[in-house]
Short mmCIF file of C-alpha atoms in Angstrom, two decimals:
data_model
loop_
_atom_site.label_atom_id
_atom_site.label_comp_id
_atom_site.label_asym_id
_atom_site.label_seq_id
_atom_site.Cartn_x
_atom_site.Cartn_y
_atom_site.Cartn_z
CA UNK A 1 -28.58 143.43 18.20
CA UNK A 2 -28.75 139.75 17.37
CA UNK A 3 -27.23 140.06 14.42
CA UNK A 4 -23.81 142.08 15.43
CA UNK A 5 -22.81 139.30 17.73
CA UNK A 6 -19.40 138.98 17.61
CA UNK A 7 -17.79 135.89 17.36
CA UNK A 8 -16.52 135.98 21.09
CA UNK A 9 -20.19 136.82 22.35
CA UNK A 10 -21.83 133.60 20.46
CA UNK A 11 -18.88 131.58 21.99
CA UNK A 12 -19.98 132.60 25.46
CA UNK A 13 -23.36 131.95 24.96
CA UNK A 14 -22.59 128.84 23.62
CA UNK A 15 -20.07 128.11 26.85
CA UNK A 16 -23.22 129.18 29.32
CA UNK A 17 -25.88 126.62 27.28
CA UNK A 18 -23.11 124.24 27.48
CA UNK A 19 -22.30 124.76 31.07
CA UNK A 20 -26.59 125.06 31.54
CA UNK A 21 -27.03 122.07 30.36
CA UNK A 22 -24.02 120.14 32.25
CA UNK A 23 -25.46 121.36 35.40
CA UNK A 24 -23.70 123.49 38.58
CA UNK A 25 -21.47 120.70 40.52
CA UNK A 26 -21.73 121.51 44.16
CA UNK A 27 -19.29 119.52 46.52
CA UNK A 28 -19.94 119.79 50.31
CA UNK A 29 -17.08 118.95 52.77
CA UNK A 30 -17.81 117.21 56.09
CA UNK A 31 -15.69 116.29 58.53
CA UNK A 32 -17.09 114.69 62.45
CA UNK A 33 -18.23 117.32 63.39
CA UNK A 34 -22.01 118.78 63.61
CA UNK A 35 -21.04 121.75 61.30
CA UNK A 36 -20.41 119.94 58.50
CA UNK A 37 -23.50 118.00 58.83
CA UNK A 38 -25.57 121.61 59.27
CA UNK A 39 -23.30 122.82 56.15
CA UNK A 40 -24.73 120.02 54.44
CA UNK A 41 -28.24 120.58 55.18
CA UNK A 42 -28.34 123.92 54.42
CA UNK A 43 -26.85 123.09 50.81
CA UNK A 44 -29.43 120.76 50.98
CA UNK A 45 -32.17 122.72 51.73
CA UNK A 46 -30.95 126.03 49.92
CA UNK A 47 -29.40 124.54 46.58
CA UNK A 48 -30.93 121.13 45.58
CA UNK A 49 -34.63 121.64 46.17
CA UNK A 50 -36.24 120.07 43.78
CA UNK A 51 -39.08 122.28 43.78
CA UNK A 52 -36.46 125.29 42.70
CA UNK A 53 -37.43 127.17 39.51
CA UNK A 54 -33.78 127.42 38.26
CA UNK A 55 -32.84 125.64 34.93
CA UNK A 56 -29.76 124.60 36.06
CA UNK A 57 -29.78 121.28 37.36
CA UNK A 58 -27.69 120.57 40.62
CA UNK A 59 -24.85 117.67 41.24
CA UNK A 60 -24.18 117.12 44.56
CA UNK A 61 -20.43 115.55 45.63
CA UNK A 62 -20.15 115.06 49.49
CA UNK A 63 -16.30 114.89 50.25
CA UNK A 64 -14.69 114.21 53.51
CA UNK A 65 -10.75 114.23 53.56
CA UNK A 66 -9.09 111.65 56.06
CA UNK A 67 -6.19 113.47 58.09
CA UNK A 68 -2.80 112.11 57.58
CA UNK A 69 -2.41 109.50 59.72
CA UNK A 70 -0.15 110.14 62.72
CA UNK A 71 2.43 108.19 63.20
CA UNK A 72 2.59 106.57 67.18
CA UNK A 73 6.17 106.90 68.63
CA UNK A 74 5.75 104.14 71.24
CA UNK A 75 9.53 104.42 73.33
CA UNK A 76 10.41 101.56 74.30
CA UNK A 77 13.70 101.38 76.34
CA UNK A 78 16.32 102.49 74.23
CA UNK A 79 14.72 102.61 71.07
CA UNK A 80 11.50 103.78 69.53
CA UNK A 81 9.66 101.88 67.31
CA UNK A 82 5.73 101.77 65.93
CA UNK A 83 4.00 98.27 66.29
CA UNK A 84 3.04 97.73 62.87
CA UNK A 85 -0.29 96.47 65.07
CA UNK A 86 -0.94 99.51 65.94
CA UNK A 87 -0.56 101.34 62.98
CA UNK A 88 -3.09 99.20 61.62
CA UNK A 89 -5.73 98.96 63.95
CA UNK A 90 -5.49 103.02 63.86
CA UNK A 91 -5.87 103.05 60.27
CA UNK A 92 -8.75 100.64 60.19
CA UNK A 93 -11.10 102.94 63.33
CA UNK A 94 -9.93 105.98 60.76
CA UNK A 95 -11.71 104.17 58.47
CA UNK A 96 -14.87 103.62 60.26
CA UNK A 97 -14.73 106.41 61.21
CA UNK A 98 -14.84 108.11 57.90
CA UNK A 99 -17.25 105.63 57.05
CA UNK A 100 -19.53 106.73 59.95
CA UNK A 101 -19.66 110.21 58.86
CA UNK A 102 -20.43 109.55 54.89
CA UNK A 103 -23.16 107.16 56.19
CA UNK A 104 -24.62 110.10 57.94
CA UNK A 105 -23.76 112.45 55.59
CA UNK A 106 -25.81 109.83 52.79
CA UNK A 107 -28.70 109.62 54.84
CA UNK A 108 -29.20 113.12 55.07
CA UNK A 109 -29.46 113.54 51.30
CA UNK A 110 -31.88 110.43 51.09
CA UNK A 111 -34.17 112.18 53.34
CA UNK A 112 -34.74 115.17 50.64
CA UNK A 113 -34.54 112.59 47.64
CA UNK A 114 -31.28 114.14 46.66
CA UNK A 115 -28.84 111.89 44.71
CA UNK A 116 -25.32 112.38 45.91
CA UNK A 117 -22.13 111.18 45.29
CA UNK A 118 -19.56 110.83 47.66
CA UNK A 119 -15.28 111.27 47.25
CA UNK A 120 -13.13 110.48 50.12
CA UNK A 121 -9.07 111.64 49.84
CA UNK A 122 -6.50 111.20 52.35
CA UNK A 123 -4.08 114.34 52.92
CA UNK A 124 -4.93 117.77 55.11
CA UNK A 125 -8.60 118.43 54.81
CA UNK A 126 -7.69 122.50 53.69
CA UNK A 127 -5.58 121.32 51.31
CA UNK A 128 -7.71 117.78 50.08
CA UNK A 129 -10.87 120.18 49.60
CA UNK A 130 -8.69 122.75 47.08
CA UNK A 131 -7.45 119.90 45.10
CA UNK A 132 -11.06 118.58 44.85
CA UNK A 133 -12.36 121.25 43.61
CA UNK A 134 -9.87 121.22 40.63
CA UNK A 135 -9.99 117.62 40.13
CA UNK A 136 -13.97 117.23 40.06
CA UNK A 137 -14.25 121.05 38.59
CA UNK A 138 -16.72 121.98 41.53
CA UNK A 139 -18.85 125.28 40.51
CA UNK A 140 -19.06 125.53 43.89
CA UNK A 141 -17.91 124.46 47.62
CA UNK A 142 -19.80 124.44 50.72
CA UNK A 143 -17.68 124.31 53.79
CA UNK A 144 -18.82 124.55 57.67
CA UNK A 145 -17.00 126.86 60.18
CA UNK A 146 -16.52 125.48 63.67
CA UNK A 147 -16.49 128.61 65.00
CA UNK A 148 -12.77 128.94 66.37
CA UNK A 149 -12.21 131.71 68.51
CA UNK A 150 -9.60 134.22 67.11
CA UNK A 151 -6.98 133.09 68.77
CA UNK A 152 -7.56 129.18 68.10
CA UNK A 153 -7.99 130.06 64.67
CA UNK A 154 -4.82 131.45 63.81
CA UNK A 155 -3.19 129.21 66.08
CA UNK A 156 -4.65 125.91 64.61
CA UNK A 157 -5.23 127.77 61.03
CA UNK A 158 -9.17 127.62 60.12
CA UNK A 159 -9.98 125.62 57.24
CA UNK A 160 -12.89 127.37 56.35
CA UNK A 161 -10.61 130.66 55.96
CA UNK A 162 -7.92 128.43 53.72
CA UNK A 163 -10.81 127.38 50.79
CA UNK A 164 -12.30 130.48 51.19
CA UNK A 165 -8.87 132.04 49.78
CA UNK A 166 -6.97 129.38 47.62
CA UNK A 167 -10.20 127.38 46.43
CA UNK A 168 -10.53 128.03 42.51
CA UNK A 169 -13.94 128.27 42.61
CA UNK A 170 -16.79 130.22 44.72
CA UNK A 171 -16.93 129.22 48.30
CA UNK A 172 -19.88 129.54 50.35
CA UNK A 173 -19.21 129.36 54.61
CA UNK A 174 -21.79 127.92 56.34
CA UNK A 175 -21.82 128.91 60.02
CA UNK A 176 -23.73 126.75 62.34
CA UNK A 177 -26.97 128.68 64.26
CA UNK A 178 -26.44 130.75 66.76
CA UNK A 179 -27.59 129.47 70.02
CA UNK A 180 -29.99 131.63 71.87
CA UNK A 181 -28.52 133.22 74.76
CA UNK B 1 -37.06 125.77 51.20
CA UNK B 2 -39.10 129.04 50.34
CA UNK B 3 -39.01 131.48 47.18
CA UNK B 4 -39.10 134.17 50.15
CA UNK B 5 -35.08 134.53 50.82
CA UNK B 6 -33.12 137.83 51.26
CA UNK B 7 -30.15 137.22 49.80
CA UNK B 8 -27.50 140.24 50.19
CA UNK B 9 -24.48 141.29 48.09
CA UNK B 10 -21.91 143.25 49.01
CA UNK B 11 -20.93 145.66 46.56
CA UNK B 12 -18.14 148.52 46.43
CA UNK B 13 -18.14 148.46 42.28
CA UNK B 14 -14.74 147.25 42.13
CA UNK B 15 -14.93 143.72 39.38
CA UNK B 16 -14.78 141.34 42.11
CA UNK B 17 -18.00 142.13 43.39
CA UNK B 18 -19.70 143.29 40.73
CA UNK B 19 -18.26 139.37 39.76
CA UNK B 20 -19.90 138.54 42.55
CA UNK B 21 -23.56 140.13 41.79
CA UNK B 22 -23.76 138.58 38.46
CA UNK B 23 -23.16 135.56 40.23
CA UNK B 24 -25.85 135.53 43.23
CA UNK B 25 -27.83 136.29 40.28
CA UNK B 26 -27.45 133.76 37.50
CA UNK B 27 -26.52 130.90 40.39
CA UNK B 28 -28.37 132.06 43.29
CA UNK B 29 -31.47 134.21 43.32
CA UNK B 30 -34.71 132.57 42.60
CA UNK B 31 -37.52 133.28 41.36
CA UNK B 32 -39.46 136.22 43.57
CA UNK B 33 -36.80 136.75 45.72
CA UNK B 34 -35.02 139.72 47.46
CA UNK B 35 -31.68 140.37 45.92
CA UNK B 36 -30.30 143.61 48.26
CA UNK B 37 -27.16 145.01 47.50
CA UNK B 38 -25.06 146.61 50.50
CA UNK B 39 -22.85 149.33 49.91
CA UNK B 40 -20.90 150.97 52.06
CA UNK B 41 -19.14 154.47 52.20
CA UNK B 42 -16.36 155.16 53.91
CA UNK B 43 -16.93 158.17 56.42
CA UNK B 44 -15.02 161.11 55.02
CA UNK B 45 -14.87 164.36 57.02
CA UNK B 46 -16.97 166.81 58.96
CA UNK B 47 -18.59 167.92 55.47
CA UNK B 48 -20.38 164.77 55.40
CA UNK B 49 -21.48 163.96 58.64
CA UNK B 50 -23.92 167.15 58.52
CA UNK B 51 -25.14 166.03 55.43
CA UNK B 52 -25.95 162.23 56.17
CA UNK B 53 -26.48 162.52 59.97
CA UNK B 54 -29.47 161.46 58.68
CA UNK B 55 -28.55 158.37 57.65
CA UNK B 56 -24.64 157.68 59.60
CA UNK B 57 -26.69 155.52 62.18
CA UNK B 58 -28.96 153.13 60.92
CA UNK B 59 -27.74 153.38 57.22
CA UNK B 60 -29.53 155.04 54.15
CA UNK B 61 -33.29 153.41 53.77
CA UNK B 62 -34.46 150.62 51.57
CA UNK B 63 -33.96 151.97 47.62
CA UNK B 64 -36.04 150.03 45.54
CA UNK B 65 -34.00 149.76 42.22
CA UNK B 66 -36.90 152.25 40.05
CA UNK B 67 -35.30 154.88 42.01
CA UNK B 68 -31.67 153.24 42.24
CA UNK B 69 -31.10 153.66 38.86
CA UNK B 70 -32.20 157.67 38.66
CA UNK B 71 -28.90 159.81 39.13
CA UNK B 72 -31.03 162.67 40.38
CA UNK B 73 -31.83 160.65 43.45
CA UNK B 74 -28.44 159.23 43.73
CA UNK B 75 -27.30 162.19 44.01
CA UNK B 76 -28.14 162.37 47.17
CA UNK B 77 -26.44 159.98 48.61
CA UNK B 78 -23.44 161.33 46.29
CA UNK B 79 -23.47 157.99 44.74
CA UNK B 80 -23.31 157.46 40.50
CA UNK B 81 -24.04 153.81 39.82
CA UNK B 82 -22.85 152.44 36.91
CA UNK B 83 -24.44 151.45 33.77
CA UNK B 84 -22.69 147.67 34.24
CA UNK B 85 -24.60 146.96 37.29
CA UNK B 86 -27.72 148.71 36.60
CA UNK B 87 -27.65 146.82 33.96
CA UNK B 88 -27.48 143.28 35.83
CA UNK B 89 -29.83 144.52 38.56
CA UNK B 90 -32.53 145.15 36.13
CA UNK B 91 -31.86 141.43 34.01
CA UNK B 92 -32.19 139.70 37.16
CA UNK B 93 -35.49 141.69 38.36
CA UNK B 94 -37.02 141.14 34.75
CA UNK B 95 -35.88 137.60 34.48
CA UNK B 96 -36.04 136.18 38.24
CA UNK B 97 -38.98 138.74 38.87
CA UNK B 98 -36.70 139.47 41.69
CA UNK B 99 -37.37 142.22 44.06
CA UNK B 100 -34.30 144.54 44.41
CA UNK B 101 -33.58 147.00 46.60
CA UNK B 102 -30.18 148.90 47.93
CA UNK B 103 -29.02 149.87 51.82
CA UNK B 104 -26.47 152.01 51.93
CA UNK B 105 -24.23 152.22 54.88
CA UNK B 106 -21.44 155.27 56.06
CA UNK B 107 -18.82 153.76 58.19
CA UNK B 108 -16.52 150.40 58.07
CA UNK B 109 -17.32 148.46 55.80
CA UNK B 110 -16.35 144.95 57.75
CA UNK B 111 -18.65 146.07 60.57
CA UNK B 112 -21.41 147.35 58.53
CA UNK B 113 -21.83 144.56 56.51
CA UNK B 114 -22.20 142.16 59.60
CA UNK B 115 -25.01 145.11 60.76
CA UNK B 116 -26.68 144.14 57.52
CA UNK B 117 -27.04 140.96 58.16
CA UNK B 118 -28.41 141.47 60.93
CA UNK B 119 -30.79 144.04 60.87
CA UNK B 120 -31.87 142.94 57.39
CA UNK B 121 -32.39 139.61 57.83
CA UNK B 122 -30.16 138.36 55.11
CA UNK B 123 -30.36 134.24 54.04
CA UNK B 124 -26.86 134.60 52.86
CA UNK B 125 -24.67 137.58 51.66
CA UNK B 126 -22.25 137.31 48.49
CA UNK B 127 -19.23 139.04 48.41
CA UNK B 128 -16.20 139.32 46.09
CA UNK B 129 -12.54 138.23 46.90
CA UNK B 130 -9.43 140.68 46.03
CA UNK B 131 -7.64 137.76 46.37
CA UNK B 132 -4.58 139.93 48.55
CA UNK B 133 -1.78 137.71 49.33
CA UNK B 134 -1.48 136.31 53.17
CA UNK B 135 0.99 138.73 54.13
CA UNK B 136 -1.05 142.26 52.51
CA UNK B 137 -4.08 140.67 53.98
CA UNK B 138 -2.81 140.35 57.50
CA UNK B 139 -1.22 144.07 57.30
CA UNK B 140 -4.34 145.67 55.47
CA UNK B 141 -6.94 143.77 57.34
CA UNK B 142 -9.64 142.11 55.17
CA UNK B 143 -12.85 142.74 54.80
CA UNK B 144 -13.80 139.61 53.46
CA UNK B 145 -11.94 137.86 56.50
CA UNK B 146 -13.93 139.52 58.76
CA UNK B 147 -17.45 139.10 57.44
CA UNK B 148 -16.79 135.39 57.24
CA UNK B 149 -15.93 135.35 61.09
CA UNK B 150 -18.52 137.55 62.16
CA UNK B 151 -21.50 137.80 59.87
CA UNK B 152 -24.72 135.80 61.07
CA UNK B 153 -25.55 134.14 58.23
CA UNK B 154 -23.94 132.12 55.47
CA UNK B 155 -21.08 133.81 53.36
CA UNK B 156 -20.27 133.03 49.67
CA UNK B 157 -17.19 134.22 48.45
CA UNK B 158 -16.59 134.80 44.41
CA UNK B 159 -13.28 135.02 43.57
CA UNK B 160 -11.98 137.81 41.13
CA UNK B 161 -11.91 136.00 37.52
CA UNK B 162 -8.30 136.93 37.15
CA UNK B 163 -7.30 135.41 40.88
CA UNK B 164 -4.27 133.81 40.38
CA UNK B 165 -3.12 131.78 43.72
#
């Protein structure tokens, strides 16, 4: 059978060595919250063992997307105006803060030896994440679900539901424990 | 981090999923694990409720893939698997040394899926993506949307090769 390989069969199997060899890109998105930290562990634990039999080596990209900075209508008498102060001194604790959560998010991979790197973008976090995965051509996404209620959800739109449908790639949704009742 | 996981897949034959099996495969099951494939089948009429009263509850039991791949005992279930993913299933059990077995499930497919989960322990559960647009999936209802709310475990979704946004 070897020998009646078509020339479009030997290119795939030269596309799958290729793509073997380059190794499965996994990004993780985290935001604050504790379900992007458990998303991350469970990628952790479930795709970047090192003990895994699979040939295909693992890249890990943790991403965090800053929300678009809110602008702060301060009235003042007649007028309205933003204290250019202000704007900064949000900007910079939006930074820490984002800085915060990748330190977390770093330690957690230096606890299992995993070698990560890590891509901050500014924009909506739905949006940021889909444009990530083109950008960085992710094999594959890990987001975590903070469990909206229905309502909330479609209220306040669910992020995990936007990558799940508009991400280019496979999307895995990682759901944080239930607690016992 | 164990070589012990049950990892499901969701599978109603249409490309998408069958997309997604050859994915949980080549990207996801390792080496002596439990791949088990969920399918469900939409309750029909009276005519088959007699015959798979049997089964309507609690689904069909565990079909390890030697007998999956017979027609005589699929026909049973009035199921004919095709050659495509027979043909995966038994790669990935030769290859992975996987252990692969089918449930099969009468009744909704969103709900049954989240049963599976349950009741079968599943590490994570692959399914494909039809990729409907917002408005057909808000009208239709979709199953995918559902399983990612509800199902217990983590959900990977593959889309269909030819998903164009």
């Amino acid at each position: 059978m070897a020998e009646q390989e078509s020339g479009a069969t030997a290119e795939q199997a030269a596309a799958k060595m290729k793509a073997e060899e380059e190794g499965m890109r996994v990004m993780v998105a985290i935001d604050e919250s504790d379900g992007g930290l458990y998303a991350l562990s469970w990628t952790l634990d479930h795709f970047m063992a090192s003990s895994s039999t699979l040939a295909r080596p693992r890249s890990l990209i943790v991403f965090h997307a800053q929300q678009p900075f809110q602008q702060f209508v301060v009235p003042a008498g007649q007028g309205v105006f933003v204290s250019a102060s202000v704007t900064d001194s949000m900007r910079k604790a939006q930074e820490e803060n984002s800085a915060h959560v990748l330190a977390r998010a770093m330690k957690f991979c230096e606890e299992r030896n995993v070698i990560a790197e890590t891509l901050v973008m500014d924009g909506e976090p739905k949006e940021m994440i889909c444009q990530a995965v083109q950008q960085m051509s992710v094999d594959l996404v890990v987001v975590g679900s903070r469990g909206l209620g229905k309502f909330k959800r479609a209220f306040l739109g669910s992020v995990s539901d936007y990558v799940a449908h508009h991400a280019k790639c496979p999307v895995v949704i990682v759901k944080p424990p239930k607690e016992d009742h | 981090m164990g070589g012990d996981r049950k990892i499901g897949v969701a599978l109603d034959f249409s490309k998408s999923s069958k997309t997604a099996l050859a994915w949980a495969i080549d990207n996801l099951l390792d080496k002596g694990e439990t791949l088990v494939v969920v399918h469900t089948i939409p309750k029909h009429g009276k005519s088959d409720e007699t015959k798979h009263a049997l089964w309507a509850k609690s689904g069909s039991p565990l079909i390890p893939l030697s007998e999956f791949r017979q027609p005589e005992v699929m026909k049973q279930y009035d199921l004919e698997v095709d050659a495509e993913v027979l043909d995966l299933l038994d790669t990935a059990s030769r290859q992975k040394e996987a252990t692969i077995v089918t449930k099969l499930y009468w009744g909704d497919a969103r709900e049954k899926l989240c049963d599976a989960v349950e009741e079968l322990k599943l590490d994570s559960l692959v399914m494909g993506s039809r990729g409907l647009g917002q408005i057909q999936r808000i009208l239709l209802g979709s199953v995918t949307n559902y399983v990612l709310s509800h199902a217990a475990c983590p959900v990977v979704i593959i889309k269909d090769p030819d998903f164009k946004n």
